[in-house]
């Protein structure tokens, strides 16, 4: 099966080497002025679209829109650095002034309504710009698949310029990454919560529209990044892991990773023409060779002991055996060398398993738990490249007790 119908999971490495902390940007605003805007937008120091009788900003936020009596007019100038003028669409070297402009154009008016506990308007913009810069320089750099990384640092950012939900998602990833390696910054933590709240709300609104060739790039991009919020929540401790709590809801981090598969299914015919078409294609042959998607039933390529445990025979397939596909994906991963290049292939397992398999794990199905434990063990061997997994699996090298039908099952996680 083509990789484009399988997709990618995206996680960012959190344990970056020590480096001087980057202070907030204090760039002067260089935005397109609206001298004929309403009084509300002027008081908020944001661009007004000058629509009458009420501008969209006021309408969206339920504010009373009032225009000043003196209508001085001025056309806004076109924003610099259009995507068509960029021969190299990788934006790691994006200048701060251009970044400020782009963030303001995409979500600047929205940021004017951010909680004042974060800071004033300029401080909120500074945090957003700092977060985007951090994403471009560090977060995206930790994505091990070169073709995916290139899109995430280039074409995806251009799509974000025109889609606020994706801009918030990119900014949210950057600030999440900063907050995990440098915690206890209260205003930045509040900003993280606000950015993700806006990203999720606007993304949900976009999902109400049918997937088409115009929005497929943005929807796929946002979905690929949003899973990181459940993998690395704020102030997560090992004792909070589902391995120890036993609460079904604490396995939600695994369940939500399957959201990408749903969008890929709806967007299948549009993917080749999206920003992800080429990147997915570059990995198709190698992944087909690794996972042998041409084999659709039976025991070939499956770990023999796991296949025996789950009663898999020559007639077993994805439709009649809930264990078949998870074992099919896991088996070749168990033979891979622990490296940054191979880490994404193992990580992808959690985004490809079915909701039915996640549910049997929630219900403490013994065979499902053994498969999950094997995957966690492989992930722990990759913890140098995927450090989030140690907390989720109960800690590298530590045994975890799971209660199954009144008996104890010890899951020794390789580290």
CSV table of C-alpha atoms in Angstrom, one decimal:
chain,number,residue,atom,x,y,z
A,1,UNK,CA,0.0,0.0,0.0
A,2,UNK,CA,1.3,3.4,-0.9
A,3,UNK,CA,2.8,5.4,2.0
A,4,UNK,CA,0.6,8.3,1.2
A,5,UNK,CA,-2.3,6.3,2.6
A,6,UNK,CA,-0.4,5.5,5.7
A,7,UNK,CA,1.1,8.9,6.7
A,8,UNK,CA,3.7,10.0,9.3
A,9,UNK,CA,3.8,10.6,13.0
A,10,UNK,CA,5.8,13.6,14.0
A,11,UNK,CA,7.5,14.0,17.3
A,12,UNK,CA,10.2,16.5,18.3
A,13,UNK,CA,13.3,15.8,20.4
A,14,UNK,CA,13.1,17.7,23.6
A,15,UNK,CA,16.5,17.2,25.2
A,16,UNK,CA,18.5,19.8,23.2
A,17,UNK,CA,22.1,20.5,24.2
A,18,UNK,CA,22.7,23.5,26.5
A,19,UNK,CA,22.8,26.8,24.7
A,20,UNK,CA,22.2,30.4,25.7
A,21,UNK,CA,18.6,31.1,26.0
A,22,UNK,CA,17.2,33.3,23.3
A,23,UNK,CA,15.5,36.4,24.7
A,24,UNK,CA,12.2,37.7,23.4
A,25,UNK,CA,12.2,39.8,20.3
A,26,UNK,CA,11.3,43.5,20.6
A,27,UNK,CA,11.0,44.4,17.0
A,28,UNK,CA,9.1,47.5,16.2
A,29,UNK,CA,5.8,46.7,14.4
A,30,UNK,CA,6.1,47.1,10.6
A,31,UNK,CA,2.6,46.1,9.6
A,32,UNK,CA,0.2,47.3,7.0
A,33,UNK,CA,-1.6,50.2,8.5
A,34,UNK,CA,-5.4,50.8,8.3
A,35,UNK,CA,-6.0,54.5,8.8
A,36,UNK,CA,-9.6,54.1,8.0
A,37,UNK,CA,-10.3,51.3,10.4
A,38,UNK,CA,-12.8,51.1,13.3
A,39,UNK,CA,-12.1,52.5,16.7
A,40,UNK,CA,-12.0,49.1,18.3
A,41,UNK,CA,-9.2,47.8,16.0
A,42,UNK,CA,-7.3,51.1,16.5
A,43,UNK,CA,-7.5,50.8,20.3
A,44,UNK,CA,-6.3,47.2,20.0
A,45,UNK,CA,-3.6,48.3,17.5
A,46,UNK,CA,-4.5,45.7,15.0
A,47,UNK,CA,-5.3,45.9,11.3
A,48,UNK,CA,-9.0,46.4,10.4
A,49,UNK,CA,-10.5,45.0,7.2
A,50,UNK,CA,-12.7,48.2,7.1
A,51,UNK,CA,-15.8,46.2,6.3
A,52,UNK,CA,-19.1,48.1,7.1
A,53,UNK,CA,-21.3,48.3,9.0
A,54,UNK,CA,-19.1,46.0,11.1
A,55,UNK,CA,-15.6,44.7,10.5
A,56,UNK,CA,-14.9,41.0,10.7
A,57,UNK,CA,-12.7,41.4,13.8
A,58,UNK,CA,-15.5,43.0,15.8
A,59,UNK,CA,-18.1,40.6,14.4
A,60,UNK,CA,-16.1,37.5,15.3
A,61,UNK,CA,-15.5,38.7,18.9
A,62,UNK,CA,-19.0,40.2,19.5
A,63,UNK,CA,-17.6,43.7,19.9
A,64,UNK,CA,-19.6,46.9,18.9
A,65,UNK,CA,-17.9,48.2,15.8
A,66,UNK,CA,-17.8,52.0,15.5
A,67,UNK,CA,-16.0,53.9,12.8
A,68,UNK,CA,-14.5,57.4,13.4
A,69,UNK,CA,-16.2,60.3,11.6
A,70,UNK,CA,-13.2,61.3,9.6
A,71,UNK,CA,-12.6,58.7,6.9
A,72,UNK,CA,-9.0,59.1,5.8
A,73,UNK,CA,-8.3,56.4,3.2
A,74,UNK,CA,-5.1,54.6,2.4
A,75,UNK,CA,-4.5,51.4,0.5
A,76,UNK,CA,-2.3,48.9,2.3
A,77,UNK,CA,0.9,47.9,0.6
A,78,UNK,CA,1.5,44.4,-0.5
A,79,UNK,CA,3.4,42.2,2.1
A,80,UNK,CA,7.0,41.5,1.2
A,81,UNK,CA,8.5,38.0,0.6
A,82,UNK,CA,5.6,36.3,-1.2
A,83,UNK,CA,5.9,32.6,-1.6
A,84,UNK,CA,6.2,32.9,-5.4
A,85,UNK,CA,9.3,35.1,-5.0
A,86,UNK,CA,11.1,32.4,-2.9
A,87,UNK,CA,13.3,30.1,-5.0
A,88,UNK,CA,14.3,28.4,-1.8
A,89,UNK,CA,11.2,27.7,0.2
A,90,UNK,CA,13.1,26.6,3.3
A,91,UNK,CA,12.7,29.4,5.8
A,92,UNK,CA,15.2,28.7,8.5
A,93,UNK,CA,17.0,32.0,7.7
A,94,UNK,CA,13.7,33.9,7.7
A,95,UNK,CA,14.5,37.4,9.0
A,96,UNK,CA,12.9,38.6,12.2
A,97,UNK,CA,11.3,41.6,10.6
A,98,UNK,CA,9.7,39.4,7.9
A,99,UNK,CA,8.6,36.9,10.6
A,100,UNK,CA,7.0,39.7,12.6
A,101,UNK,CA,5.1,40.9,9.5
A,102,UNK,CA,3.9,37.4,8.7
A,103,UNK,CA,2.8,36.5,12.2
A,104,UNK,CA,0.9,39.8,12.4
A,105,UNK,CA,-0.7,39.3,9.0
A,106,UNK,CA,-1.8,35.8,9.8
A,107,UNK,CA,-3.0,36.0,13.5
A,108,UNK,CA,-2.0,39.5,14.7
A,109,UNK,CA,-5.6,40.7,15.1
A,110,UNK,CA,-6.5,37.5,16.9
A,111,UNK,CA,-3.5,37.9,19.3
A,112,UNK,CA,-5.0,41.3,20.4
A,113,UNK,CA,-7.6,39.3,22.3
A,114,UNK,CA,-5.1,37.0,24.0
A,115,UNK,CA,-5.3,37.0,27.9
A,116,UNK,CA,-3.6,39.9,29.4
A,117,UNK,CA,-1.9,37.5,31.9
A,118,UNK,CA,0.5,36.8,29.0
A,119,UNK,CA,1.4,40.4,28.6
A,120,UNK,CA,0.4,43.3,26.4
A,121,UNK,CA,-0.1,43.0,22.7
A,122,UNK,CA,3.6,43.5,21.7
A,123,UNK,CA,4.6,40.9,24.3
A,124,UNK,CA,2.2,38.4,22.9
A,125,UNK,CA,3.5,39.0,19.4
A,126,UNK,CA,7.0,38.7,20.6
A,127,UNK,CA,6.3,35.3,22.2
A,128,UNK,CA,4.6,34.1,19.0
A,129,UNK,CA,7.6,35.2,16.8
A,130,UNK,CA,10.1,33.7,19.2
A,131,UNK,CA,8.1,30.4,19.1
A,132,UNK,CA,8.0,30.4,15.4
A,133,UNK,CA,11.7,31.1,15.1
A,134,UNK,CA,12.4,28.3,17.6
A,135,UNK,CA,10.3,25.9,15.6
A,136,UNK,CA,12.1,26.7,12.4
A,137,UNK,CA,15.6,26.4,13.9
A,138,UNK,CA,15.2,23.6,16.4
A,139,UNK,CA,11.9,21.8,16.5
A,140,UNK,CA,11.7,21.0,12.8
A,141,UNK,CA,15.4,20.2,12.8
A,142,UNK,CA,14.8,17.2,15.1
A,143,UNK,CA,12.5,15.5,12.5
A,144,UNK,CA,14.7,12.7,11.2
A,145,UNK,CA,13.1,12.2,7.8
A,146,UNK,CA,14.8,14.7,5.4
A,147,UNK,CA,12.0,15.0,2.9
A,148,UNK,CA,9.4,15.6,5.7
A,149,UNK,CA,11.7,18.0,7.5
A,150,UNK,CA,12.2,20.1,4.3
A,151,UNK,CA,8.4,20.5,3.9
A,152,UNK,CA,8.0,21.4,7.5
A,153,UNK,CA,10.5,24.1,7.3
A,154,UNK,CA,9.4,25.5,3.9
A,155,UNK,CA,6.2,24.9,2.0
A,156,UNK,CA,4.3,24.2,5.2
A,157,UNK,CA,5.2,27.6,6.6
A,158,UNK,CA,4.0,29.3,3.4
A,159,UNK,CA,0.7,27.5,3.9
A,160,UNK,CA,0.5,28.7,7.5
A,161,UNK,CA,0.8,32.3,6.3
A,162,UNK,CA,-2.7,31.9,4.8
A,163,UNK,CA,-4.2,29.6,7.4
A,164,UNK,CA,-4.4,30.9,11.0
A,165,UNK,CA,-5.1,27.4,12.4
A,166,UNK,CA,-1.8,26.1,11.0
A,167,UNK,CA,0.1,29.2,12.0
A,168,UNK,CA,-1.2,28.7,15.6
A,169,UNK,CA,-0.2,25.0,15.4
A,170,UNK,CA,3.4,25.9,14.2
A,171,UNK,CA,3.7,28.5,17.0
A,172,UNK,CA,2.2,26.1,19.5
A,173,UNK,CA,4.9,23.4,18.6
A,174,UNK,CA,7.7,25.9,19.0
A,175,UNK,CA,6.5,27.2,22.4
A,176,UNK,CA,5.7,23.7,23.6
A,177,UNK,CA,9.3,22.7,22.8
A,178,UNK,CA,10.7,25.7,24.6
A,179,UNK,CA,8.6,25.1,27.7
A,180,UNK,CA,9.7,21.5,28.0
A,181,UNK,CA,13.4,22.2,27.8
A,182,UNK,CA,13.1,25.5,29.9
A,183,UNK,CA,10.0,25.2,32.1
A,184,UNK,CA,8.5,27.4,34.8
A,185,UNK,CA,8.0,30.5,32.7
A,186,UNK,CA,4.4,31.4,33.7
A,187,UNK,CA,3.5,33.8,30.9
A,188,UNK,CA,5.0,31.5,28.3
A,189,UNK,CA,3.0,28.6,29.6
A,190,UNK,CA,-0.2,30.6,29.5
A,191,UNK,CA,0.7,31.6,25.9
A,192,UNK,CA,1.2,27.9,25.1
A,193,UNK,CA,-2.3,27.0,26.3
A,194,UNK,CA,-3.8,30.0,24.4
A,195,UNK,CA,-2.0,29.2,21.1
A,196,UNK,CA,-3.1,25.5,21.2
A,197,UNK,CA,-6.7,26.5,22.2
A,198,UNK,CA,-6.9,28.7,19.2
A,199,UNK,CA,-5.2,26.1,16.9
A,200,UNK,CA,-7.6,23.4,17.9
A,201,UNK,CA,-10.7,25.6,17.7
A,202,UNK,CA,-9.8,27.0,14.3
A,203,UNK,CA,-8.7,23.6,13.0
A,204,UNK,CA,-12.1,22.1,14.2
A,205,UNK,CA,-13.9,24.8,12.2
A,206,UNK,CA,-11.9,24.0,9.1
A,207,UNK,CA,-12.7,20.3,9.4
A,208,UNK,CA,-16.4,21.2,9.1
A,209,UNK,CA,-15.6,21.9,5.5
A,210,UNK,CA,-15.1,19.0,3.1
A,211,UNK,CA,-11.5,18.1,2.4
A,212,UNK,CA,-10.4,19.4,-1.0
A,213,UNK,CA,-7.4,20.4,-3.0
A,214,UNK,CA,-7.3,23.8,-1.5
A,215,UNK,CA,-7.2,22.9,2.2
A,216,UNK,CA,-5.6,19.4,2.1
A,217,UNK,CA,-2.1,20.7,2.7
A,218,UNK,CA,-3.1,22.7,5.7
A,219,UNK,CA,-5.2,20.0,7.3
A,220,UNK,CA,-2.6,17.4,6.9
A,221,UNK,CA,0.1,19.6,8.2
A,222,UNK,CA,-1.8,20.6,11.3
A,223,UNK,CA,-2.9,17.1,12.1
A,224,UNK,CA,0.7,15.8,11.8
A,225,UNK,CA,1.9,18.4,14.3
A,226,UNK,CA,-1.0,18.3,16.8
A,227,UNK,CA,-0.2,14.9,18.1
A,228,UNK,CA,2.8,16.3,19.9
A,229,UNK,CA,0.6,17.9,22.5
A,230,UNK,CA,-0.6,14.6,23.8
A,231,UNK,CA,2.8,13.0,23.8
A,232,UNK,CA,4.5,15.8,25.8
A,233,UNK,CA,2.0,17.5,28.0
A,234,UNK,CA,3.0,20.2,30.5
A,235,UNK,CA,4.4,18.8,33.8
A,236,UNK,CA,4.0,15.2,32.8
A,237,UNK,CA,5.6,12.8,35.3
A,238,UNK,CA,6.2,9.0,35.0
A,239,UNK,CA,3.7,8.3,37.7
A,240,UNK,CA,1.0,9.8,35.4
A,241,UNK,CA,1.7,7.2,32.7
A,242,UNK,CA,-1.2,4.9,31.8
A,243,UNK,CA,1.2,2.0,32.6
A,244,UNK,CA,0.8,3.0,36.3
A,245,UNK,CA,-2.6,4.7,36.5
A,246,UNK,CA,-4.5,2.1,34.6
A,247,UNK,CA,-7.1,4.7,33.7
A,248,UNK,CA,-8.4,4.2,30.1
A,249,UNK,CA,-8.4,8.0,29.5
A,250,UNK,CA,-4.6,8.0,30.2
A,251,UNK,CA,-4.1,6.1,26.9
A,252,UNK,CA,-5.7,8.9,24.9
A,253,UNK,CA,-2.2,9.9,23.8
A,254,UNK,CA,-2.1,6.7,21.8
A,255,UNK,CA,-5.6,7.0,20.5
A,256,UNK,CA,-5.3,10.6,19.1
A,257,UNK,CA,-2.3,9.6,17.0
A,258,UNK,CA,-4.8,7.8,14.7
A,259,UNK,CA,-6.4,11.1,13.6
A,260,UNK,CA,-4.1,11.5,10.7
A,261,UNK,CA,-5.2,8.2,9.2
A,262,UNK,CA,-8.8,9.5,9.1
A,263,UNK,CA,-7.8,12.6,7.2
A,264,UNK,CA,-5.5,10.6,4.9
A,265,UNK,CA,-8.4,8.4,4.0
A,266,UNK,CA,-10.7,11.4,3.1
A,267,UNK,CA,-7.9,13.3,1.3
A,268,UNK,CA,-6.3,10.4,-0.6
A,269,UNK,CA,-7.1,11.7,-4.1
A,270,UNK,CA,-5.8,15.1,-3.3
A,271,UNK,CA,-2.5,14.1,-1.6
A,272,UNK,CA,-0.4,13.8,-4.8
A,273,UNK,CA,-1.1,17.5,-5.6
A,274,UNK,CA,-0.5,18.7,-2.1
A,275,UNK,CA,2.8,19.9,-0.5
A,276,UNK,CA,3.2,16.4,0.9
A,277,UNK,CA,2.8,14.5,-2.3
A,278,UNK,CA,6.5,14.4,-3.2
A,279,UNK,CA,7.7,13.9,0.4
A,280,UNK,CA,5.4,10.9,0.9
A,281,UNK,CA,6.5,9.5,-2.5
A,282,UNK,CA,10.2,9.6,-1.6
A,283,UNK,CA,9.6,7.2,1.3
A,284,UNK,CA,7.1,4.9,-0.5
A,285,UNK,CA,9.4,2.4,-2.0
A,286,UNK,CA,11.6,2.0,1.1
A,287,UNK,CA,8.6,1.6,3.5
A,288,UNK,CA,6.9,-0.8,1.1
A,289,UNK,CA,10.0,-2.9,1.2
A,290,UNK,CA,10.3,-2.7,5.0
A,291,UNK,CA,6.6,-3.4,5.8
A,292,UNK,CA,5.6,-5.5,2.7
A,293,UNK,CA,2.2,-3.9,2.3
A,294,UNK,CA,1.7,-6.2,-0.7
A,295,UNK,CA,1.3,-9.1,1.8
A,296,UNK,CA,-2.3,-8.8,3.0
A,297,UNK,CA,-2.8,-12.0,5.0
A,298,UNK,CA,-1.0,-14.9,6.7
A,299,UNK,CA,2.1,-15.2,8.9
A,300,UNK,CA,4.9,-14.2,6.4
A,301,UNK,CA,7.1,-11.5,7.9
A,302,UNK,CA,5.4,-11.6,11.3
A,303,UNK,CA,7.3,-12.2,14.5
A,304,UNK,CA,6.7,-16.0,15.0
A,305,UNK,CA,6.2,-15.9,18.8
A,306,UNK,CA,3.8,-13.0,18.7
A,307,UNK,CA,1.9,-14.7,15.8
A,308,UNK,CA,1.6,-17.9,17.9
A,309,UNK,CA,0.5,-16.0,21.0
A,310,UNK,CA,-2.3,-14.3,19.0
A,311,UNK,CA,-3.4,-17.4,17.1
A,312,UNK,CA,-2.5,-16.0,13.7
A,313,UNK,CA,-2.8,-18.5,10.8
A,314,UNK,CA,-2.5,-18.4,7.1
A,315,UNK,CA,-6.0,-16.9,6.8
A,316,UNK,CA,-5.6,-14.1,9.3
A,317,UNK,CA,-5.7,-10.5,8.0
A,318,UNK,CA,-6.4,-7.0,9.0
A,319,UNK,CA,-10.1,-7.5,8.9
A,320,UNK,CA,-10.6,-10.7,10.8
A,321,UNK,CA,-7.8,-10.4,13.4
A,322,UNK,CA,-7.3,-7.2,15.4
A,323,UNK,CA,-3.7,-8.3,16.3
A,324,UNK,CA,-2.5,-9.0,12.7
A,325,UNK,CA,-1.7,-5.5,11.5
A,326,UNK,CA,-0.1,-4.2,14.7
A,327,UNK,CA,2.2,-7.3,14.6
A,328,UNK,CA,2.9,-6.8,10.9
A,329,UNK,CA,4.1,-3.3,11.5
A,330,UNK,CA,6.0,-4.0,14.6
A,331,UNK,CA,7.9,-7.2,13.5
A,332,UNK,CA,10.3,-5.5,11.0
A,333,UNK,CA,10.8,-2.6,13.4
A,334,UNK,CA,12.2,-5.1,16.0
A,335,UNK,CA,15.0,-5.8,13.5
A,336,UNK,CA,16.0,-2.2,12.8
A,337,UNK,CA,19.2,-0.6,14.2
A,338,UNK,CA,18.5,2.0,16.8
A,339,UNK,CA,19.2,5.2,15.0
A,340,UNK,CA,17.7,8.6,14.3
A,341,UNK,CA,16.9,7.6,10.7
A,342,UNK,CA,15.0,4.5,11.8
A,343,UNK,CA,13.2,6.2,14.7
A,344,UNK,CA,10.3,7.6,12.6
A,345,UNK,CA,9.5,4.2,11.2
A,346,UNK,CA,9.0,2.8,14.7
A,347,UNK,CA,7.1,5.9,15.9
A,348,UNK,CA,4.7,5.6,12.9
A,349,UNK,CA,3.3,2.4,14.5
A,350,UNK,CA,1.1,4.3,16.9
A,351,UNK,CA,-0.5,6.3,14.1
A,352,UNK,CA,-1.3,3.3,12.0
A,353,UNK,CA,-2.9,0.9,14.4
A,354,UNK,CA,-6.7,0.7,14.5
A,355,UNK,CA,-9.0,2.3,17.1
A,356,UNK,CA,-10.1,-1.3,17.8
A,357,UNK,CA,-6.6,-2.3,18.9
A,358,UNK,CA,-6.3,0.8,21.1
A,359,UNK,CA,-9.7,-0.1,22.7
A,360,UNK,CA,-8.6,-3.7,23.6
A,361,UNK,CA,-5.5,-2.2,25.2
A,362,UNK,CA,-7.7,0.1,27.3
A,363,UNK,CA,-9.7,-3.1,28.3
A,364,UNK,CA,-6.5,-4.8,29.4
A,365,UNK,CA,-6.6,-7.5,26.7
A,366,UNK,CA,-3.5,-9.6,27.6
A,367,UNK,CA,-2.3,-10.2,24.0
A,368,UNK,CA,-2.9,-6.6,23.1
A,369,UNK,CA,-0.8,-5.5,26.1
A,370,UNK,CA,2.1,-7.8,25.1
A,371,UNK,CA,2.2,-6.3,21.6
A,372,UNK,CA,2.0,-2.8,23.1
A,373,UNK,CA,4.8,-3.7,25.6
A,374,UNK,CA,7.0,-5.0,22.8
A,375,UNK,CA,6.5,-1.7,20.9
A,376,UNK,CA,7.3,0.3,24.0
A,377,UNK,CA,10.5,-1.7,24.5
A,378,UNK,CA,11.6,-0.9,20.9
A,379,UNK,CA,10.8,2.7,21.5
A,380,UNK,CA,12.8,2.8,24.7
A,381,UNK,CA,15.8,1.6,22.7
A,382,UNK,CA,15.3,4.7,20.5
A,383,UNK,CA,14.9,7.0,23.5
A,384,UNK,CA,18.0,9.0,22.5
A,385,UNK,CA,16.0,10.1,19.5
A,386,UNK,CA,12.4,9.9,20.9
A,387,UNK,CA,12.9,10.9,24.6
A,388,UNK,CA,9.1,11.4,25.2
A,389,UNK,CA,8.5,7.7,25.2
A,390,UNK,CA,10.3,6.9,28.5
A,391,UNK,CA,7.7,8.7,30.6
A,392,UNK,CA,4.8,7.2,28.6
A,393,UNK,CA,6.2,3.7,29.1
A,394,UNK,CA,6.9,4.1,32.8
A,395,UNK,CA,10.6,4.9,32.5
A,396,UNK,CA,13.4,3.2,30.6
A,397,UNK,CA,14.4,-0.1,32.1
A,398,UNK,CA,11.7,-0.1,34.8
A,399,UNK,CA,9.1,-2.9,35.1
A,400,UNK,CA,5.5,-1.9,35.2
A,401,UNK,CA,2.6,-3.9,36.7
A,402,UNK,CA,-0.6,-4.0,34.7
A,403,UNK,CA,-3.7,-5.6,36.1
A,404,UNK,CA,-5.4,-8.0,33.6
A,405,UNK,CA,-8.5,-9.9,34.7
A,406,UNK,CA,-7.4,-9.9,38.3
A,407,UNK,CA,-3.9,-11.2,37.6
A,408,UNK,CA,-0.6,-9.3,37.3
A,409,UNK,CA,1.3,-9.1,34.0
A,410,UNK,CA,4.9,-7.8,34.3
A,411,UNK,CA,6.0,-5.8,31.3
A,412,UNK,CA,9.8,-5.4,31.3
A,413,UNK,CA,10.6,-2.5,29.1
A,414,UNK,CA,13.9,-2.7,27.4
A,415,UNK,CA,16.1,0.4,27.9
